């Protein structure tokens, strides 16, 4: 019995020693902060790329819904025409990708450039909301105009053989000019902000990555 007790005590001691060693290694792992091997500009590029990738996936799913689930033309040539027009605008112009890129500017500023700032969600999404909201407002205005013209056309006894109840050339010029102008403005805004941010991130790299140490707010003119 004494020998069995000794063996049991040895087993318990070894188990406790293993548990203690495991806990010690766990504490060491928790205390050890693996250094970030990427530069801050590489981190910024990763954030922008990730956000654009998610936005492109969302745009694909949304356009898929418009084509296969939200159609309601039922053979009406006018409705089919406006659905195809809306689908064309949504497919050709990368509004979701551009909106995500615009959001990434303040995301990078919050989490990479100035970790101790007070940038909130509203400031991050505001440029994208303005861009996407204006884009949707233009499309909605075009659709409303077309529907109103068709309602008046059919109410006055018109039929499809009489042609379109509006000037298609003028409507397309207004629509394309508005959309192209909006996308150009958003792209130019992003490029300007991105270049300014790249210069600030280069300064952060020179001074040291604030994410590797205790973050300190950096103020740039």
Short mmCIF file of C-alpha atoms in Angstrom, two decimals:
data_model
loop_
_atom_site.label_atom_id
_atom_site.label_comp_id
_atom_site.label_asym_id
_atom_site.label_seq_id
_atom_site.Cartn_x
_atom_site.Cartn_y
_atom_site.Cartn_z
CA UNK A 1 0.00 0.00 0.00
CA UNK A 2 2.82 2.37 0.84
CA UNK A 3 4.37 1.75 -2.59
CA UNK A 4 1.03 2.36 -4.31
CA UNK A 5 0.63 5.60 -2.39
CA UNK A 6 4.10 6.73 -3.42
CA UNK A 7 3.35 5.99 -7.07
CA UNK A 8 0.07 7.90 -6.82
CA UNK A 9 1.81 10.90 -5.21
CA UNK A 10 4.47 10.90 -7.96
CA UNK A 11 1.73 10.80 -10.62
CA UNK A 12 -0.14 13.71 -9.01
CA UNK A 13 3.08 15.70 -8.68
CA UNK A 14 3.93 15.17 -12.34
CA UNK A 15 0.40 16.17 -13.40
CA UNK A 16 0.59 19.34 -11.34
CA UNK A 17 4.00 20.09 -12.78
CA UNK A 18 2.69 19.70 -16.32
CA UNK A 19 -0.30 21.94 -15.57
CA UNK A 20 2.00 24.54 -14.03
CA UNK A 21 4.28 24.45 -17.06
CA UNK A 22 1.33 24.80 -19.43
CA UNK A 23 -0.01 27.77 -17.47
CA UNK A 24 3.44 29.36 -17.47
CA UNK A 25 3.75 28.95 -21.25
CA UNK A 26 0.25 30.39 -21.69
CA UNK A 27 1.16 33.46 -19.64
CA UNK A 28 4.34 33.89 -21.68
CA UNK A 29 2.36 33.65 -24.91
CA UNK A 30 -0.15 36.22 -23.66
CA UNK A 31 2.62 38.59 -22.63
CA UNK A 32 4.49 38.13 -25.89
CA UNK A 33 3.09 40.43 -28.55
CA UNK A 34 4.20 39.22 -31.95
CA UNK A 35 5.65 42.17 -33.87
CA UNK A 36 3.85 43.40 -36.99
CA UNK A 37 6.06 42.53 -39.96
CA UNK A 38 4.16 44.65 -42.47
CA UNK A 39 4.79 48.36 -42.87
CA UNK A 40 1.94 50.72 -42.07
CA UNK A 41 1.46 51.39 -45.77
CA UNK A 42 1.12 47.66 -46.39
CA UNK A 43 -1.43 47.45 -43.58
CA UNK A 44 -3.33 50.36 -45.12
CA UNK A 45 -3.30 48.69 -48.54
CA UNK A 46 -4.63 45.49 -46.98
CA UNK A 47 -7.54 47.37 -45.37
CA UNK A 48 -8.46 49.08 -48.64
CA UNK A 49 -8.19 45.85 -50.64
CA UNK A 50 -10.31 43.93 -48.15
CA UNK A 51 -13.05 46.55 -48.05
CA UNK A 52 -13.20 46.80 -51.85
CA UNK A 53 -13.38 43.01 -52.17
CA UNK A 54 -16.35 42.83 -49.80
CA UNK A 55 -18.05 45.71 -51.65
CA UNK A 56 -17.65 43.99 -55.03
CA UNK A 57 -19.22 40.83 -53.61
CA UNK A 58 -22.14 42.87 -52.26
CA UNK A 59 -22.61 44.58 -55.64
CA UNK A 60 -22.66 41.21 -57.40
CA UNK A 61 -25.30 39.84 -55.03
CA UNK A 62 -27.39 43.00 -55.29
CA UNK A 63 -27.34 43.02 -59.11
CA UNK A 64 -28.23 39.31 -59.09
CA UNK A 65 -31.31 40.14 -57.00
CA UNK A 66 -32.32 42.94 -59.36
CA UNK A 67 -32.15 40.64 -62.38
CA UNK A 68 -33.71 37.45 -61.06
CA UNK A 69 -35.92 38.44 -58.10
CA UNK A 70 -37.02 42.08 -58.32
CA UNK A 71 -38.03 42.16 -61.96
CA UNK A 72 -41.67 42.95 -62.61
CA UNK A 73 -41.90 43.87 -66.25
CA UNK A 74 -44.47 41.19 -67.21
CA UNK A 75 -43.89 41.87 -70.87
CA UNK A 76 -44.17 45.65 -70.61
CA UNK A 77 -41.54 46.99 -72.99
CA UNK A 78 -41.17 50.25 -71.08
CA UNK A 79 -40.59 48.45 -67.79
CA UNK A 80 -38.10 46.08 -69.42
CA UNK A 81 -36.21 49.04 -70.90
CA UNK A 82 -35.92 50.87 -67.58
CA UNK A 83 -34.87 47.67 -65.76
CA UNK A 84 -32.11 47.09 -68.29
CA UNK A 85 -31.05 50.72 -67.99
CA UNK A 86 -30.83 50.50 -64.19
CA UNK A 87 -28.93 47.21 -64.43
CA UNK A 88 -26.50 48.79 -66.89
CA UNK A 89 -25.79 51.71 -64.58
CA UNK A 90 -25.32 49.40 -61.60
CA UNK A 91 -23.01 47.05 -63.48
CA UNK A 92 -20.85 49.53 -65.38
CA UNK A 93 -20.20 52.01 -62.57
CA UNK A 94 -18.36 50.53 -59.55
CA UNK A 95 -20.16 52.67 -56.99
CA UNK A 96 -19.87 50.06 -54.23
CA UNK A 97 -16.14 49.58 -54.76
CA UNK A 98 -15.54 53.34 -54.84
CA UNK A 99 -17.65 53.86 -51.72
CA UNK A 100 -15.65 51.18 -49.89
CA UNK A 101 -12.38 52.77 -50.97
CA UNK A 102 -13.60 56.14 -49.65
CA UNK A 103 -14.53 54.54 -46.33
CA UNK A 104 -11.09 52.97 -46.05
CA UNK A 105 -9.46 56.42 -45.74
CA UNK A 106 -10.86 57.04 -42.25
CA UNK A 107 -10.66 53.33 -41.34
CA UNK A 108 -6.91 53.50 -41.92
CA UNK A 109 -6.70 56.79 -40.06
CA UNK A 110 -8.51 55.30 -37.07
CA UNK A 111 -6.72 51.95 -36.76
CA UNK A 112 -3.31 52.47 -38.38
CA UNK A 113 -2.43 56.12 -38.71
CA UNK A 114 -3.70 57.50 -35.39
CA UNK A 115 -4.72 54.65 -33.03
CA UNK A 116 -5.73 57.02 -30.21
CA UNK A 117 -8.05 59.27 -32.19
CA UNK A 118 -11.79 59.76 -31.76
CA UNK A 119 -12.98 58.93 -35.28
CA UNK A 120 -16.43 57.34 -35.07
CA UNK A 121 -18.49 55.22 -37.43
CA UNK A 122 -20.35 58.26 -38.74
CA UNK A 123 -17.19 59.94 -39.95
CA UNK A 124 -15.99 56.72 -41.55
CA UNK A 125 -19.12 56.05 -43.58
CA UNK A 126 -20.15 59.66 -44.35
CA UNK A 127 -18.26 59.98 -47.70
CA UNK A 128 -19.65 56.64 -48.88
CA UNK A 129 -23.19 57.54 -47.79
CA UNK A 130 -23.03 60.81 -49.72
CA UNK A 131 -21.66 59.11 -52.83
CA UNK A 132 -24.04 56.14 -52.83
CA UNK A 133 -27.00 58.29 -51.78
CA UNK A 134 -26.44 60.71 -54.65
CA UNK A 135 -26.00 57.81 -57.07
CA UNK A 136 -29.27 56.23 -55.94
CA UNK A 137 -31.03 59.62 -56.08
CA UNK A 138 -30.00 60.05 -59.72
CA UNK A 139 -31.23 56.57 -60.65
CA UNK A 140 -34.46 57.11 -58.72
CA UNK A 141 -35.06 60.43 -60.45
CA UNK A 142 -34.57 58.83 -63.87
CA UNK A 143 -36.89 55.94 -63.03
CA UNK A 144 -39.55 58.26 -61.61
CA UNK A 145 -39.40 60.46 -64.70
CA UNK A 146 -39.78 57.47 -67.03
CA UNK A 147 -42.66 56.00 -65.04
CA UNK A 148 -44.45 59.36 -64.91
CA UNK A 149 -44.12 59.83 -68.66
CA UNK A 150 -45.42 56.33 -69.34
CA UNK A 151 -48.37 56.81 -66.97
CA UNK A 152 -49.33 60.03 -68.74
CA UNK A 153 -48.75 58.39 -72.12
CA UNK A 154 -51.04 55.42 -71.45
CA UNK A 155 -53.63 57.59 -69.68
CA UNK A 156 -53.98 59.65 -72.86
CA UNK A 157 -54.59 56.55 -74.98
CA UNK A 158 -51.07 56.00 -76.26
CA UNK A 159 -49.63 52.62 -77.16
CA UNK A 160 -46.19 51.13 -77.67
CA UNK A 161 -46.40 51.56 -81.43
CA UNK A 162 -46.37 55.34 -81.00
CA UNK A 163 -42.80 55.25 -79.72
CA UNK A 164 -41.30 56.51 -76.49
CA UNK A 165 -43.19 59.19 -74.55
CA UNK A 166 -39.97 61.10 -73.79
CA UNK A 167 -36.79 62.24 -75.48
CA UNK A 168 -34.52 59.25 -75.02
CA UNK A 169 -31.42 61.05 -76.29
CA UNK A 170 -31.78 63.95 -73.85
CA UNK A 171 -32.57 61.58 -71.00
CA UNK A 172 -29.48 59.46 -71.69
CA UNK A 173 -27.27 62.54 -71.94
CA UNK A 174 -28.50 63.83 -68.57
CA UNK A 175 -28.21 60.40 -66.94
CA UNK A 176 -24.75 59.55 -68.23
CA UNK A 177 -23.40 63.03 -67.53
CA UNK A 178 -24.71 62.99 -63.97
CA UNK A 179 -23.40 59.51 -63.18
CA UNK A 180 -20.02 60.06 -64.84
CA UNK A 181 -19.61 63.40 -63.07
CA UNK A 182 -20.44 61.84 -59.70
CA UNK A 183 -18.06 58.91 -60.20
CA UNK A 184 -15.28 61.22 -61.38
CA UNK A 185 -15.75 63.45 -58.34
CA UNK A 186 -15.65 60.46 -55.97
CA UNK A 187 -12.57 59.00 -57.67
CA UNK A 188 -10.69 62.32 -57.60
CA UNK A 189 -11.61 62.82 -53.93
CA UNK A 190 -10.30 59.35 -53.07
CA UNK A 191 -7.06 59.81 -55.02
CA UNK A 192 -6.33 63.14 -53.33
CA UNK A 193 -7.07 61.78 -49.85
CA UNK A 194 -5.14 58.58 -50.56
CA UNK A 195 -2.01 60.43 -51.66
CA UNK A 196 -2.13 62.72 -48.63
CA UNK A 197 -2.57 59.73 -46.36
CA UNK A 198 0.32 57.88 -48.02
CA UNK A 199 2.61 60.79 -47.14
CA UNK A 200 1.41 60.76 -43.54
CA UNK A 201 1.90 56.99 -43.31
CA UNK A 202 5.43 57.37 -44.65
CA UNK A 203 6.12 59.76 -41.76
CA UNK A 204 4.64 57.23 -39.34
CA UNK A 205 7.04 54.59 -40.68
CA UNK A 206 9.97 56.93 -40.17
CA UNK A 207 8.93 57.74 -36.60
CA UNK A 208 7.98 54.17 -35.80
CA UNK A 209 4.76 52.22 -36.18
CA UNK A 210 2.37 53.40 -33.43
CA UNK A 211 0.76 49.96 -33.35
CA UNK A 212 4.01 48.30 -32.21
CA UNK A 213 4.25 50.36 -29.03
CA UNK A 214 1.91 52.28 -26.83
CA UNK A 215 -0.11 54.31 -29.32
CA UNK A 216 0.41 58.02 -29.35
CA UNK A 217 -1.72 60.39 -31.35
CA UNK A 218 0.14 61.96 -34.24
CA UNK A 219 -0.96 65.30 -35.58
CA UNK A 220 -0.11 66.23 -39.12
CA UNK A 221 -0.73 69.49 -40.85
#
